[in-house]
Amino acid sequence: MQAKDSNPPDGGYGWVVVVSAFMVMGLTVAVLKTFGLFFVEIQQHFDELASTTSWITSVTIAVFHLGAPVASSLCVQYTHRTVVITGGLLAFSGMVLGFFGLNMVWMYATTGFLQGLGISFSWTPAISIVSHYFSKKRALANAIASAGECAFAFMFGPFFQWLISQYGWEGSLLIIGGIQLNICVCGVLMRPLATSCLLEASHCETEAPPGNGACRRHKEDKSPIVHKTLNWMLVRQTEFVLYAIFGILAAMSFFVPPLFLVPLSYSLGIDESWTASLLSILAMVDFGGRLLCGWYANLHVTKTIHLLAMTITLISTSLMLLPLANNYLSLAIFTGFYGFFFGTTVAIHITVLADVVGMPEFDSALGLFMLIRSTGGFVGPPLAGLIVDMAGDYRAGFYMAGATLVLSAGFLIILDRLQQRKKRGSKIRTKPEKSTLPYPSLHILKHQ
């Protein structure tokens, strides 16, 4: 199929790409977010501790983050379409092989590693290609695409619960794997704009007239692109390091509530059908939080880092209150608060990263940030599972997540203070030179 022009069309076939990305979000991250429904089933089947079982989700999250920079680099060589299709096949393989359920190590390798790699190879290029198809309407297109995660999670809660009741957890994994094959269909619809070097499309437009020859010449020199994908020099910037630490602590907490929400509801004696609806409520209010906070952030009434610190504080508060629930209604209310504030955080935390490093370094910082943040996602669920095993109560996992988020908010405050101090220092250094040394000759004498 002939590739389209490399200039972002801001519409047209781009909306097909947006719908495809919407589907990919739902078939990847939404599956990960609702996997807590399988937690108790797998734990009872293998007769393992909560900490041991939670490693399945932990491996998935870690590989999802670690694979993001790799997926970005592969997009440079083979196009987003190819990488998304590969991701769909990997996700399908992970679920289908998990159907055999040989042992826990097998589950780590299949529904953990392969599924995580499939999600990474599908999610990363799907998010990226939307930005290539849109310029003026990029924010709207990205908002619609990311909404797939919430929309599918809303439906997957009761659907997965029904699958487990009808076919068991093994049969459910097999069916979900078949559904995830649709990622490959979405990948086929993600038609490249110019050539396989989509990530450097902007370079092709500025350095040479649009055309396959220009992009081929640019593709031959891949070293600048690799450097841009993972610029390790960013770790020398204090602001980036502080934000990366925040990302690690936040990732340790974010994946704990969806994992233990279902077991907690079971421990309270709530019926399975009502339990599945909690995940639907979580997805619905998450969607509302993203839209509302995204709209508010665009008004520029509040500094984005201040807004992020506030939403993180509210999430930690809701997690501390959630274990106080003793029936379905109270649990649903606290779950709603958590889901809403989680959505507000997701809506702006990447924007804050752009503010911290600046747009010239943003692409590189995003890949490196995801790579560093993976450590938090890898450690968080098993650590919470260990605490749950020691306390003998699923509530302990939520307290751990809330406390970690409080600590992460502290690093945001330190980062903001550092930025303000640098800004004041810059004003102090420039003001005396303008007031006391107005003449060039005096300025030269001062520096001799």
Coordinates of C-alpha atoms in Angstrom, one line a residue, residues 7-425:
N7 CA 2.6 16.3 6.5
P8 CA 0.1 15.8 9.4
P9 CA -3.4 15.9 7.7
D10 CA -5.2 16.8 11.0
G11 CA -8.2 14.7 9.9
G12 CA -9.2 12.5 7.1
Y13 CA -7.6 9.1 7.4
G14 CA -6.1 10.3 10.7
W15 CA -9.4 9.6 12.4
V16 CA -9.1 6.0 11.3
V17 CA -5.8 5.9 13.1
V18 CA -7.3 7.5 16.2
V19 CA -10.0 4.8 16.3
S20 CA -7.4 2.1 15.9
A21 CA -5.4 3.6 18.7
F22 CA -8.5 3.8 20.8
M23 CA -9.0 0.0 20.3
V24 CA -5.3 -0.7 21.0
M25 CA -5.6 1.2 24.3
G26 CA -8.6 -0.9 25.3
L27 CA -7.1 -4.3 24.3
T28 CA -3.8 -3.7 26.2
V29 CA -3.9 -1.4 29.2
A30 CA -7.6 -2.1 30.0
V31 CA -6.8 -5.8 30.1
L32 CA -3.9 -5.1 32.5
K33 CA -6.1 -2.9 34.8
T34 CA -8.8 -5.6 35.1
F35 CA -6.5 -8.5 35.6
G36 CA -7.1 -8.3 39.3
L37 CA -10.2 -10.4 38.6
F38 CA -7.9 -13.4 38.0
F39 CA -5.8 -12.8 41.1
V40 CA -7.8 -14.9 43.6
E41 CA -8.5 -17.6 41.0
I42 CA -4.8 -18.1 40.1
Q43 CA -3.8 -17.8 43.8
Q44 CA -6.2 -20.6 44.8
H45 CA -5.4 -22.8 41.9
F46 CA -1.6 -22.8 42.7
D47 CA -2.1 -22.5 46.4
E48 CA 0.4 -19.6 46.6
L49 CA 0.8 -16.5 48.7
A50 CA -0.5 -13.1 47.6
S51 CA 3.1 -11.9 47.2
T52 CA 4.0 -14.8 44.9
T53 CA 0.9 -14.4 42.8
S54 CA 1.3 -10.6 42.5
W55 CA 4.6 -11.1 40.6
I56 CA 2.5 -12.0 37.5
T57 CA 1.2 -8.4 37.3
S58 CA 4.5 -7.0 38.5
V59 CA 6.4 -8.7 35.6
T60 CA 3.8 -7.4 33.1
I61 CA 4.1 -3.8 34.3
A62 CA 7.9 -3.9 34.4
V63 CA 8.2 -5.4 30.8
F64 CA 5.6 -2.9 29.6
H65 CA 7.7 0.0 30.7
L66 CA 11.1 -1.5 29.8
G67 CA 9.9 -2.3 26.3
A68 CA 8.7 1.2 25.5
P69 CA 12.2 2.6 24.4
V70 CA 12.8 -0.6 22.4
A71 CA 9.4 -0.3 20.7
S72 CA 10.2 3.4 19.8
S73 CA 13.5 2.4 18.3
L74 CA 11.9 -0.4 16.3
C75 CA 9.3 2.1 14.9
V76 CA 12.2 4.0 13.4
Q77 CA 13.4 0.9 11.5
Y78 CA 10.2 -1.0 10.7
T79 CA 7.2 1.5 11.0
H80 CA 4.6 1.7 13.7
R81 CA 2.3 -0.6 11.8
T82 CA 4.8 -3.5 12.0
V83 CA 5.5 -3.0 15.7
V84 CA 1.8 -2.9 16.6
I85 CA 1.1 -6.1 14.7
T86 CA 4.1 -7.7 16.4
G87 CA 2.7 -6.5 19.8
G88 CA -0.7 -8.0 19.0
L89 CA 0.9 -11.4 18.3
L90 CA 3.0 -11.3 21.5
A91 CA -0.1 -10.4 23.6
F92 CA -2.1 -13.2 22.0
S93 CA 0.8 -15.7 22.6
G94 CA 1.1 -14.7 26.3
M95 CA -2.6 -15.3 27.0
V96 CA -2.9 -18.5 25.0
L97 CA 0.2 -20.0 26.6
G98 CA -1.0 -18.9 30.0
F99 CA -4.1 -21.2 29.3
F100 CA -1.9 -24.2 30.1
G101 CA -1.1 -22.9 33.6
L102 CA 1.8 -25.3 34.2
N103 CA 3.2 -23.5 37.3
M104 CA 3.8 -20.0 38.6
V105 CA 7.1 -19.6 36.7
W106 CA 5.2 -20.5 33.5
M107 CA 2.6 -17.8 34.4
Y108 CA 5.4 -15.2 34.9
A109 CA 6.9 -16.0 31.5
T110 CA 3.5 -16.0 29.6
T111 CA 0.9 -13.8 31.1
G112 CA 3.7 -11.8 32.7
F113 CA 6.6 -11.3 30.2
L114 CA 5.0 -12.1 26.8
Q115 CA 1.8 -10.1 27.7
G116 CA 3.8 -7.2 29.0
L117 CA 6.0 -7.1 25.9
G118 CA 2.9 -7.3 23.7
I119 CA 1.3 -4.4 25.5
S120 CA 4.5 -2.3 25.2
F121 CA 4.9 -3.0 21.5
S122 CA 1.3 -2.2 20.9
W123 CA 0.7 0.8 23.2
T124 CA 3.9 2.8 22.5
P125 CA 3.6 3.0 18.7
A126 CA -0.2 3.5 18.9
I127 CA 0.3 6.6 21.1
S128 CA 3.1 7.9 18.9
I129 CA 1.5 7.6 15.5
V130 CA -1.5 9.6 16.5
S131 CA 0.8 12.6 17.1
H132 CA 2.2 12.1 13.6
Y133 CA -1.2 12.3 12.0
F134 CA -2.3 15.4 13.9
S135 CA -0.8 18.8 14.7
K136 CA -3.5 21.4 15.5
K137 CA -5.9 18.8 16.8
R138 CA -3.3 16.7 18.5
A139 CA -4.6 17.2 22.0
L140 CA -8.2 16.2 21.0
A141 CA -6.9 13.2 19.0
N142 CA -4.7 12.0 21.9
A143 CA -7.6 12.4 24.4
I144 CA -9.9 10.3 22.2
A145 CA -7.3 7.6 21.8
S146 CA -6.4 7.4 25.4
A147 CA -10.1 7.1 26.4
G148 CA -10.1 3.6 25.0
E149 CA -8.4 2.4 28.1
C150 CA -11.3 3.6 30.3
A151 CA -14.1 2.6 27.9
F152 CA -12.8 -1.0 27.6
A153 CA -12.0 -1.3 31.3
F154 CA -15.6 -0.3 32.0
M155 CA -16.9 -3.2 29.9
F156 CA -14.2 -5.7 30.7
G157 CA -15.0 -5.8 34.5
P158 CA -18.3 -7.6 34.2
F159 CA -17.3 -9.4 31.0
F160 CA -14.2 -11.0 32.5
Q161 CA -16.1 -12.0 35.6
W162 CA -18.7 -13.7 33.4
L163 CA -16.0 -15.5 31.4
I164 CA -14.4 -16.8 34.6
S165 CA -17.7 -18.1 35.9
Q166 CA -18.5 -19.9 32.6
Y167 CA -15.1 -21.1 31.4
G168 CA -12.7 -20.9 34.4
W169 CA -9.7 -18.7 34.5
E170 CA -7.8 -20.9 32.0
G171 CA -10.5 -20.8 29.4
S172 CA -11.0 -17.0 30.0
L173 CA -7.3 -16.4 29.2
L174 CA -7.7 -18.3 26.0
I175 CA -10.7 -16.2 24.9
I176 CA -9.1 -12.9 25.9
G177 CA -6.0 -13.9 23.9
G178 CA -8.2 -14.4 20.8
I179 CA -9.8 -11.0 21.4
Q180 CA -6.4 -9.4 21.6
L181 CA -5.6 -10.6 18.1
N182 CA -7.7 -7.6 17.0
I183 CA -4.7 -5.5 17.9
C184 CA -3.1 -6.8 14.6
V185 CA -6.1 -5.6 12.7
C186 CA -5.7 -2.2 14.3
G187 CA -2.0 -2.2 13.4
V188 CA -2.8 -2.9 9.7
L189 CA -5.0 0.2 9.7
M190 CA -2.2 2.4 11.0
R191 CA -0.9 3.4 7.6
P192 CA 2.5 5.1 7.6
L193 CA 2.5 8.8 6.6
A194 CA 5.7 8.8 4.5
T195 CA 8.1 5.8 5.0
S196 CA 9.2 3.6 7.7
C197 CA 11.1 6.4 9.4
L198 CA 8.0 7.9 11.0
L199 CA 9.7 9.0 14.2
E200 CA 11.9 11.4 12.3
A201 CA 9.1 12.7 10.0
S202 CA 9.6 16.2 11.2
H203 CA 13.3 16.0 10.3
C204 CA 12.5 14.8 6.8
E205 CA 10.1 17.8 6.4
T206 CA 12.7 20.4 7.4
E207 CA 15.9 19.0 6.0
A208 CA 14.5 17.8 2.6
P209 CA 11.4 18.0 0.5
P210 CA 8.9 15.3 1.3
G211 CA 9.7 12.1 -0.5
N212 CA 10.8 8.6 0.0
G213 CA 14.4 9.4 -1.1
A214 CA 14.9 12.0 1.5
C215 CA 13.6 9.8 4.3
R216 CA 15.7 6.9 3.1
R217 CA 18.9 9.0 3.3
H218 CA 17.9 10.2 6.8
K219 CA 17.1 6.6 7.8
E220 CA 20.7 5.5 7.0
D221 CA 22.0 7.6 9.8
K222 CA 20.2 6.2 12.9
S223 CA 22.6 7.2 15.6
P224 CA 21.0 10.6 16.3
I225 CA 17.6 8.9 16.6
V226 CA 18.9 6.3 19.0
H227 CA 20.5 9.1 21.1
K228 CA 17.3 11.0 21.1
T229 CA 15.3 8.0 22.2
L230 CA 17.6 7.3 25.2
N231 CA 19.6 10.4 26.2
W232 CA 21.3 9.2 29.4
M233 CA 22.7 12.7 30.0
L234 CA 19.3 13.6 31.4
V235 CA 20.2 11.7 34.6
R236 CA 22.6 14.5 35.3
Q237 CA 19.8 17.1 35.5
T238 CA 18.5 17.4 39.1
E239 CA 15.0 18.3 38.0
F240 CA 14.7 15.2 35.8
V241 CA 16.1 13.0 38.6
L242 CA 13.6 14.3 41.1
Y243 CA 10.7 13.8 38.7
A244 CA 12.0 10.3 37.9
I245 CA 12.0 9.4 41.6
F246 CA 8.4 10.7 41.8
G247 CA 7.6 8.4 38.9
I248 CA 9.1 5.4 40.6
L249 CA 7.2 5.9 43.8
A250 CA 4.0 6.6 42.0
A251 CA 4.3 3.5 39.9
M252 CA 4.8 1.5 43.1
S253 CA 1.4 2.6 44.2
F254 CA -0.7 3.0 41.0
F255 CA -1.0 -0.7 40.2
V256 CA -1.7 -1.9 43.7
P257 CA -5.4 -0.8 44.1
P258 CA -6.7 -2.5 40.9
L259 CA -4.8 -5.7 41.9
F260 CA -6.2 -6.0 45.5
L261 CA -9.6 -4.3 45.1
V262 CA -11.3 -7.6 44.0
P263 CA -9.7 -9.7 46.8
L264 CA -10.7 -7.0 49.4
S265 CA -14.3 -7.0 48.2
Y266 CA -14.3 -10.8 48.5
S267 CA -13.0 -10.6 52.0
L268 CA -15.9 -8.2 52.9
G269 CA -18.4 -10.9 51.7
I270 CA -19.5 -8.9 48.6
D271 CA -21.0 -11.0 45.8
E272 CA -18.9 -11.6 42.7
S273 CA -21.3 -9.8 40.4
W274 CA -21.1 -6.7 42.5
T275 CA -17.4 -7.0 42.7
A276 CA -16.9 -6.8 39.0
S277 CA -18.9 -3.6 38.9
L278 CA -16.3 -1.9 41.1
L279 CA -13.8 -2.1 38.2
S280 CA -16.4 -0.6 35.9
I281 CA -17.0 2.3 38.3
L282 CA -13.2 2.7 38.5
A283 CA -13.0 3.0 34.7
M284 CA -15.9 5.4 34.4
V285 CA -14.7 7.9 36.9
D286 CA -11.2 7.6 35.6
F287 CA -12.5 8.7 32.2
G288 CA -14.3 11.7 33.7
G289 CA -11.2 12.7 35.7
R290 CA -9.0 12.7 32.6
L291 CA -11.3 14.9 30.6
L292 CA -12.0 17.4 33.4
C293 CA -8.4 17.8 34.5
G294 CA -7.2 18.0 30.9
W295 CA -9.7 20.8 30.3
Y296 CA -8.8 22.6 33.5
A297 CA -5.1 22.4 32.8
N298 CA -5.5 24.0 29.4
L299 CA -7.0 27.1 31.2
H300 CA -3.5 27.6 32.8
V301 CA -5.2 28.8 36.0
T302 CA -2.9 26.6 38.2
K303 CA 0.7 25.6 37.5
T304 CA 0.7 22.0 36.3
I305 CA 3.2 20.8 38.9
H306 CA 1.0 22.3 41.6
L307 CA -2.0 20.6 40.1
L308 CA -0.2 17.3 40.0
A309 CA 0.9 17.5 43.6
M310 CA -2.6 18.3 44.6
T311 CA -4.1 15.3 42.7
I312 CA -1.4 12.9 44.1
T313 CA -2.3 14.1 47.6
L314 CA -6.0 13.5 47.0
I315 CA -5.2 10.0 45.6
S316 CA -3.2 9.1 48.7
T317 CA -6.1 10.3 50.9
S318 CA -8.6 8.3 49.1
L319 CA -6.4 5.2 49.3
M320 CA -6.0 5.7 53.1
L321 CA -9.8 6.0 53.4
L322 CA -10.7 3.1 51.1
P323 CA -9.8 0.3 53.6
L324 CA -12.4 1.8 56.1
A325 CA -15.2 0.6 53.8
N326 CA -17.2 -2.3 55.3
N327 CA -19.9 -2.8 52.6
Y328 CA -20.4 -2.5 48.8
L329 CA -21.7 1.1 48.9
S330 CA -18.9 2.6 50.9
L331 CA -16.3 0.6 48.9
A332 CA -17.9 1.9 45.7
I333 CA -17.7 5.5 46.9
F334 CA -14.1 5.3 47.9
T335 CA -13.2 3.5 44.7
G336 CA -14.9 6.2 42.8
F337 CA -12.8 8.9 44.5
Y338 CA -9.6 7.0 43.8
G339 CA -10.5 6.4 40.2
F340 CA -11.4 10.0 39.6
F341 CA -8.2 11.4 41.1
F342 CA -6.1 8.8 39.3
G343 CA -7.6 10.0 36.0
T344 CA -6.7 13.6 36.8
T345 CA -3.1 12.5 37.5
V346 CA -2.8 10.5 34.2
A347 CA -4.1 13.6 32.3
I348 CA -1.3 15.9 33.3
H349 CA 1.8 13.9 34.5
I350 CA 3.3 13.7 31.0
T351 CA 2.7 17.5 30.6
V352 CA 4.6 18.1 33.7
L353 CA 7.5 16.0 32.3
A354 CA 7.5 18.3 29.2
D355 CA 7.7 21.3 31.5
V356 CA 10.6 19.9 33.5
V357 CA 12.9 18.9 30.5
G358 CA 11.6 21.2 27.7
M359 CA 10.2 20.1 24.4
P360 CA 13.6 19.6 22.6
E361 CA 14.4 16.8 25.1
F362 CA 10.9 15.5 25.6
D363 CA 11.0 12.5 23.3
S364 CA 14.2 11.3 24.9
A365 CA 13.0 12.1 28.4
L366 CA 9.7 10.2 27.9
G367 CA 11.5 6.9 26.9
L368 CA 14.0 7.3 29.7
F369 CA 11.3 8.2 32.2
M370 CA 9.3 5.1 31.3
L371 CA 12.4 3.0 31.6
I372 CA 13.3 4.3 35.1
R373 CA 9.6 4.2 36.3
S374 CA 9.5 0.5 35.4
T375 CA 11.4 -0.3 38.6
G376 CA 8.5 1.1 40.7
G377 CA 5.9 -1.0 38.8
F378 CA 8.1 -4.1 39.2
V379 CA 8.6 -3.7 42.9
G380 CA 5.2 -2.3 44.0
P381 CA 2.8 -5.2 43.6
P382 CA 5.1 -7.8 45.2
L383 CA 5.9 -5.5 48.1
A384 CA 2.3 -4.8 48.7
G385 CA 1.6 -8.6 48.4
L386 CA 4.3 -9.2 51.0
I387 CA 2.8 -6.7 53.4
V388 CA -0.6 -8.3 52.9
D389 CA 0.8 -11.7 53.7
M390 CA 2.4 -10.4 56.9
A391 CA -0.6 -8.5 58.0
G392 CA -3.1 -11.1 56.9
D393 CA -5.4 -8.4 55.6
Y394 CA -5.8 -6.9 52.1
R395 CA -6.3 -3.5 53.6
A396 CA -2.6 -3.3 54.3
G397 CA -1.8 -3.1 50.6
F398 CA -3.9 0.1 50.2
Y399 CA -2.2 1.7 53.2
M400 CA 1.2 0.9 51.7
A401 CA 0.1 2.5 48.3
G402 CA -1.2 5.6 50.0
A403 CA 1.9 6.1 52.1
T404 CA 4.1 5.7 49.1
L405 CA 2.1 8.4 47.2
V406 CA 2.5 10.8 50.0
L407 CA 6.3 10.3 49.8
S408 CA 6.1 10.9 46.0
A409 CA 4.3 14.2 46.5
G410 CA 7.2 15.3 48.6
F411 CA 9.6 15.0 45.7
L412 CA 7.2 17.1 43.6
I413 CA 7.3 19.8 46.2
I414 CA 11.1 19.7 46.3
L415 CA 11.2 19.9 42.5
D416 CA 8.9 22.9 42.5
R417 CA 11.0 24.7 45.1
L418 CA 14.1 24.0 43.1
Q419 CA 12.6 25.4 39.9
Q420 CA 11.4 28.5 41.8
R421 CA 14.8 29.1 43.4
K422 CA 16.5 28.8 40.0
K423 CA 14.0 31.3 38.5
R424 CA 14.6 33.8 41.3
G425 CA 18.4 33.3 41.0

